[in-house]
mmCIF file of C-alpha atoms in Angstrom:
data_model
loop_
_atom_site.group_PDB
_atom_site.id
_atom_site.type_symbol
_atom_site.label_atom_id
_atom_site.label_comp_id
_atom_site.label_asym_id
_atom_site.label_seq_id
_atom_site.Cartn_x
_atom_site.Cartn_y
_atom_site.Cartn_z
ATOM 1 C CA MET A 1 -18.754 3.082 -26.001
ATOM 2 C CA ALA A 2 -15.514 3.642 -27.869
ATOM 3 C CA GLY A 3 -12.357 3.619 -25.798
ATOM 4 C CA PRO A 4 -9.187 5.622 -26.410
ATOM 5 C CA ASP A 5 -8.143 3.142 -29.092
ATOM 6 C CA GLY A 6 -11.557 3.292 -30.813
ATOM 7 C CA ALA A 7 -12.578 -0.230 -29.668
ATOM 8 C CA LEU A 8 -16.034 -0.636 -28.154
ATOM 9 C CA ARG A 9 -16.028 -1.425 -24.449
ATOM 10 C CA CYS A 10 -18.450 -1.663 -21.556
ATOM 11 C CA PRO A 11 -19.089 1.934 -20.471
ATOM 12 C CA TRP A 12 -17.925 1.421 -16.868
ATOM 13 C CA ALA A 13 -14.461 0.530 -18.171
ATOM 14 C CA LEU A 14 -13.763 3.928 -19.695
ATOM 15 C CA SER A 15 -13.580 6.193 -16.669
ATOM 16 C CA THR A 16 -9.908 5.524 -15.887
ATOM 17 C CA GLU A 17 -6.899 3.831 -17.487
ATOM 18 C CA ASP A 18 -6.894 1.407 -14.521
ATOM 19 C CA TYR A 19 -10.354 0.284 -15.460
ATOM 20 C CA VAL A 20 -9.533 -0.120 -19.152
ATOM 21 C CA ALA A 21 -6.677 -2.476 -18.321
ATOM 22 C CA TYR A 22 -8.693 -4.388 -15.695
ATOM 23 C CA HIS A 23 -11.668 -4.688 -18.085
ATOM 24 C CA ASP A 24 -9.617 -5.816 -21.075
ATOM 25 C CA GLU A 25 -7.203 -8.156 -19.303
ATOM 26 C CA GLU A 26 -8.964 -9.556 -16.228
ATOM 27 C CA TRP A 27 -12.668 -8.996 -15.687
ATOM 28 C CA GLY A 28 -14.705 -11.884 -16.984
ATOM 29 C CA ARG A 29 -11.683 -14.071 -17.676
ATOM 30 C CA PRO A 30 -11.735 -17.501 -16.025
ATOM 31 C CA VAL A 31 -9.857 -17.588 -12.732
ATOM 32 C CA HIS A 32 -8.880 -20.921 -11.208
ATOM 33 C CA GLY A 33 -6.867 -21.891 -8.166
ATOM 34 C CA ASP A 34 -7.833 -21.758 -4.530
ATOM 35 C CA ASP A 35 -5.556 -18.864 -3.574
ATOM 36 C CA ALA A 36 -6.540 -16.836 -6.667
ATOM 37 C CA LEU A 37 -10.222 -17.330 -5.914
ATOM 38 C CA PHE A 38 -9.670 -16.516 -2.217
ATOM 39 C CA GLU A 39 -8.045 -13.231 -3.293
ATOM 40 C CA ARG A 40 -10.981 -12.328 -5.549
ATOM 41 C CA LEU A 41 -13.534 -13.333 -2.926
ATOM 42 C CA SER A 42 -11.711 -11.287 -0.315
ATOM 43 C CA LEU A 43 -11.345 -8.217 -2.539
ATOM 44 C CA GLU A 44 -15.045 -8.390 -3.535
ATOM 45 C CA ALA A 45 -15.938 -8.437 0.158
ATOM 46 C CA PHE A 46 -13.702 -5.403 0.788
ATOM 47 C CA GLN A 47 -15.370 -3.658 -2.159
ATOM 48 C CA SER A 48 -18.814 -3.950 -0.600
ATOM 49 C CA GLY A 49 -20.090 -0.388 -0.146
ATOM 50 C CA LEU A 50 -17.135 1.134 -1.997
ATOM 51 C CA SER A 51 -16.206 1.638 -5.630
ATOM 52 C CA TRP A 52 -14.181 -1.090 -7.338
ATOM 53 C CA ILE A 53 -11.532 1.457 -8.402
ATOM 54 C CA THR A 54 -10.720 2.022 -4.718
ATOM 55 C CA ILE A 55 -9.965 -1.686 -4.319
ATOM 56 C CA LEU A 56 -8.236 -2.018 -7.670
ATOM 57 C CA ARG A 57 -5.798 0.802 -6.862
ATOM 58 C CA ARG A 58 -5.043 -0.711 -3.460
ATOM 59 C CA ARG A 59 -4.677 -4.284 -4.722
ATOM 60 C CA PRO A 60 -0.852 -4.236 -4.396
ATOM 61 C CA GLY A 61 -1.272 -3.124 -0.771
ATOM 62 C CA PHE A 62 -3.829 -5.860 -0.137
ATOM 63 C CA ARG A 63 -1.535 -8.476 -1.642
ATOM 64 C CA ALA A 64 1.378 -7.333 0.518
ATOM 65 C CA ALA A 65 -0.767 -7.143 3.660
ATOM 66 C CA PHE A 66 -2.398 -10.534 3.137
ATOM 67 C CA ALA A 67 0.650 -12.556 2.043
ATOM 68 C CA ASP A 68 -0.510 -12.677 -1.586
ATOM 69 C CA PHE A 69 -3.744 -14.252 -0.330
ATOM 70 C CA GLY A 70 -2.133 -17.592 0.320
ATOM 71 C CA ILE A 71 -4.914 -19.336 2.220
ATOM 72 C CA ALA A 72 -2.576 -21.270 4.519
ATOM 73 C CA LYS A 73 -0.520 -18.174 5.255
ATOM 74 C CA VAL A 74 -3.528 -15.970 6.022
ATOM 75 C CA ALA A 75 -5.106 -18.723 8.139
ATOM 76 C CA ALA A 76 -1.980 -18.640 10.294
ATOM 77 C CA PHE A 77 -2.167 -14.890 10.941
ATOM 78 C CA THR A 78 -2.047 -14.034 14.622
ATOM 79 C CA GLU A 79 -3.628 -11.311 16.695
ATOM 80 C CA THR A 80 -0.441 -9.285 16.022
ATOM 81 C CA ASP A 81 -1.106 -9.634 12.278
ATOM 82 C CA ARG A 82 -4.695 -8.521 12.768
ATOM 83 C CA ALA A 83 -3.544 -5.454 14.678
ATOM 84 C CA ARG A 84 -1.100 -4.698 11.846
ATOM 85 C CA LEU A 85 -3.886 -4.951 9.262
ATOM 86 C CA LEU A 86 -6.078 -2.579 11.227
ATOM 87 C CA THR A 87 -3.408 0.105 10.940
ATOM 88 C CA ASP A 88 -2.272 -0.595 7.366
ATOM 89 C CA ALA A 89 -3.001 2.473 5.216
ATOM 90 C CA GLY A 90 -2.406 0.412 2.084
ATOM 91 C CA ILE A 91 -5.695 -1.436 2.479
ATOM 92 C CA ILE A 92 -9.261 -0.718 3.613
ATOM 93 C CA ARG A 93 -9.067 -0.801 7.402
ATOM 94 C CA ASN A 94 -12.554 -2.113 8.060
ATOM 95 C CA ARG A 95 -12.506 -4.301 11.148
ATOM 96 C CA ALA A 96 -15.424 -6.499 10.057
ATOM 97 C CA LYS A 97 -13.977 -7.129 6.575
ATOM 98 C CA ILE A 98 -10.508 -7.841 7.952
ATOM 99 C CA ASP A 99 -11.932 -10.268 10.503
ATOM 100 C CA ALA A 100 -14.050 -11.942 7.810
ATOM 101 C CA THR A 101 -11.004 -12.398 5.577
ATOM 102 C CA LEU A 102 -9.032 -14.008 8.407
ATOM 103 C CA ALA A 103 -11.953 -16.203 9.433
ATOM 104 C CA ASN A 104 -12.581 -17.221 5.806
ATOM 105 C CA ALA A 105 -8.953 -18.213 5.409
ATOM 106 C CA ARG A 106 -9.176 -20.405 8.506
ATOM 107 C CA VAL A 107 -12.279 -22.078 7.155
ATOM 108 C CA LEU A 108 -10.775 -22.598 3.686
ATOM 109 C CA ALA A 109 -7.529 -23.946 5.134
ATOM 110 C CA GLU A 110 -9.552 -26.955 6.242
ATOM 111 C CA TRP A 111 -10.773 -27.663 2.677
ATOM 112 C CA ALA A 112 -8.934 -30.086 0.444
ATOM 113 C CA PRO A 113 -6.633 -28.579 -2.210
ATOM 114 C CA GLY A 114 -8.696 -27.589 -5.222
ATOM 115 C CA GLU A 115 -11.970 -27.782 -3.300
ATOM 116 C CA LEU A 116 -12.668 -24.029 -3.347
ATOM 117 C CA ASP A 117 -12.065 -23.908 -7.106
ATOM 118 C CA THR A 118 -14.366 -26.865 -7.750
ATOM 119 C CA PHE A 119 -16.958 -25.568 -5.319
ATOM 120 C CA ILE A 120 -17.193 -22.049 -6.776
ATOM 121 C CA TRP A 121 -17.152 -23.220 -10.383
ATOM 122 C CA SER A 122 -19.940 -25.714 -9.672
ATOM 123 C CA TYR A 123 -22.244 -22.638 -9.472
ATOM 124 C CA ALA A 124 -21.395 -21.329 -12.918
ATOM 125 C CA PRO A 125 -24.660 -20.870 -14.785
ATOM 126 C CA ALA A 126 -25.263 -21.897 -18.365
ATOM 127 C CA ALA A 127 -24.194 -19.180 -20.755
ATOM 128 C CA GLY A 128 -27.031 -16.814 -21.582
ATOM 129 C CA PRO A 129 -27.477 -14.111 -24.168
ATOM 130 C CA ALA A 130 -24.990 -11.277 -24.134
ATOM 131 C CA PRO A 131 -26.310 -8.209 -22.333
ATOM 132 C CA LYS A 132 -26.917 -5.305 -24.726
ATOM 133 C CA THR A 133 -26.942 -2.524 -22.085
ATOM 134 C CA LEU A 134 -25.768 -2.145 -18.513
ATOM 135 C CA GLY A 135 -29.440 -2.342 -17.552
ATOM 136 C CA ASP A 136 -29.413 -5.938 -18.745
ATOM 137 C CA VAL A 137 -26.693 -6.892 -16.246
ATOM 138 C CA PRO A 138 -28.138 -8.168 -12.942
ATOM 139 C CA ALA A 139 -26.676 -7.495 -9.506
ATOM 140 C CA VAL A 140 -27.905 -10.818 -8.174
ATOM 141 C CA THR A 141 -28.956 -14.099 -9.795
ATOM 142 C CA PRO A 142 -30.412 -17.361 -8.530
ATOM 143 C CA GLU A 143 -26.932 -18.877 -8.927
ATOM 144 C CA SER A 144 -25.236 -16.118 -6.948
ATOM 145 C CA THR A 145 -27.835 -16.435 -4.216
ATOM 146 C CA ALA A 146 -27.255 -20.205 -4.105
ATOM 147 C CA LEU A 147 -23.469 -19.747 -4.029
ATOM 148 C CA SER A 148 -23.808 -17.183 -1.246
ATOM 149 C CA LYS A 149 -25.984 -19.503 0.824
ATOM 150 C CA ALA A 150 -23.655 -22.433 0.270
ATOM 151 C CA LEU A 151 -20.550 -20.442 1.236
ATOM 152 C CA LYS A 152 -22.276 -19.147 4.368
ATOM 153 C CA LYS A 153 -23.412 -22.664 5.257
ATOM 154 C CA ARG A 154 -19.781 -23.758 5.071
ATOM 155 C CA GLY A 155 -18.770 -20.966 7.482
ATOM 156 C CA LEU A 156 -17.643 -18.106 5.191
ATOM 157 C CA ARG A 157 -18.507 -14.496 5.961
ATOM 158 C CA PHE A 158 -19.118 -11.348 3.898
ATOM 159 C CA VAL A 159 -20.324 -13.428 0.987
ATOM 160 C CA GLY A 160 -23.787 -12.092 0.242
ATOM 161 C CA PRO A 161 -25.547 -12.681 -3.103
ATOM 162 C CA THR A 162 -24.312 -9.405 -4.621
ATOM 163 C CA THR A 163 -20.724 -10.100 -3.562
ATOM 164 C CA ALA A 164 -21.075 -13.634 -4.921
ATOM 165 C CA TYR A 165 -22.333 -12.316 -8.249
ATOM 166 C CA ALA A 166 -19.505 -9.774 -8.493
ATOM 167 C CA LEU A 167 -17.118 -12.697 -7.870
ATOM 168 C CA MET A 168 -18.822 -14.690 -10.647
ATOM 169 C CA GLN A 169 -18.393 -11.766 -13.020
ATOM 170 C CA ALA A 170 -14.803 -11.035 -12.073
ATOM 171 C CA CYS A 171 -13.731 -14.673 -12.265
ATOM 172 C CA GLY A 172 -15.422 -15.537 -15.542
ATOM 173 C CA LEU A 173 -18.219 -17.748 -14.275
ATOM 174 C CA VAL A 174 -20.446 -15.378 -16.233
ATOM 175 C CA ASP A 175 -19.551 -13.126 -19.146
ATOM 176 C CA ASP A 176 -21.273 -9.819 -18.586
ATOM 177 C CA HIS A 177 -19.289 -7.882 -21.161
ATOM 178 C CA LEU A 178 -21.859 -6.137 -23.341
ATOM 179 C CA ALA A 179 -22.653 -7.733 -26.712
ATOM 180 C CA ALA A 180 -20.647 -5.127 -28.682
ATOM 181 C CA CYS A 181 -17.671 -5.100 -26.282
ATOM 182 C CA VAL A 182 -14.230 -5.944 -27.678
ATOM 183 C CA ALA A 183 -13.585 -8.091 -24.590
ATOM 184 C CA ARG A 184 -16.711 -10.208 -25.023
ATOM 185 C CA SER A 185 -16.005 -13.929 -25.349
ATOM 186 C CA ALA A 186 -16.929 -15.578 -28.586
ATOM 187 C CA PRO A 187 -20.531 -16.767 -28.568
#
């Protein structure tokens, strides 16, 4: 579909200006770095059952509440920090998702620097054909299922196959921009 500037974009990106910017500048672009990937993994978990726009608009609040998703910093959060998060109106105050984020940070703090980046990117599938319609974009793939199982085996929570696939899309492990989309990577 044509956006406000006439460029063709994935249809989901055209409902708000926030989505246009996110679609054009972030979604599907390679993300590297343990803290950056921890942020995306955490936000995808918070998004579960909600619309992405809800998370996107609260991202500054999430970053402030979770110390910019520094793994070591979040791993050191105390029960006082947890109580603060549960009352923070700038984020989604879901107890299970907050607890999972804190637990995940503690698990990841034990990993070697760069290990999360290498681990996640090891599940990047071979590039496939560009999807032509939204119906061609899966919610789950064998790779996202394998990533989910591997993360769970290593002790992470709230990382189901759909969340893992959304992470893969958001972080550029897969390019699910439609074939005619202006933001599609070169073939």
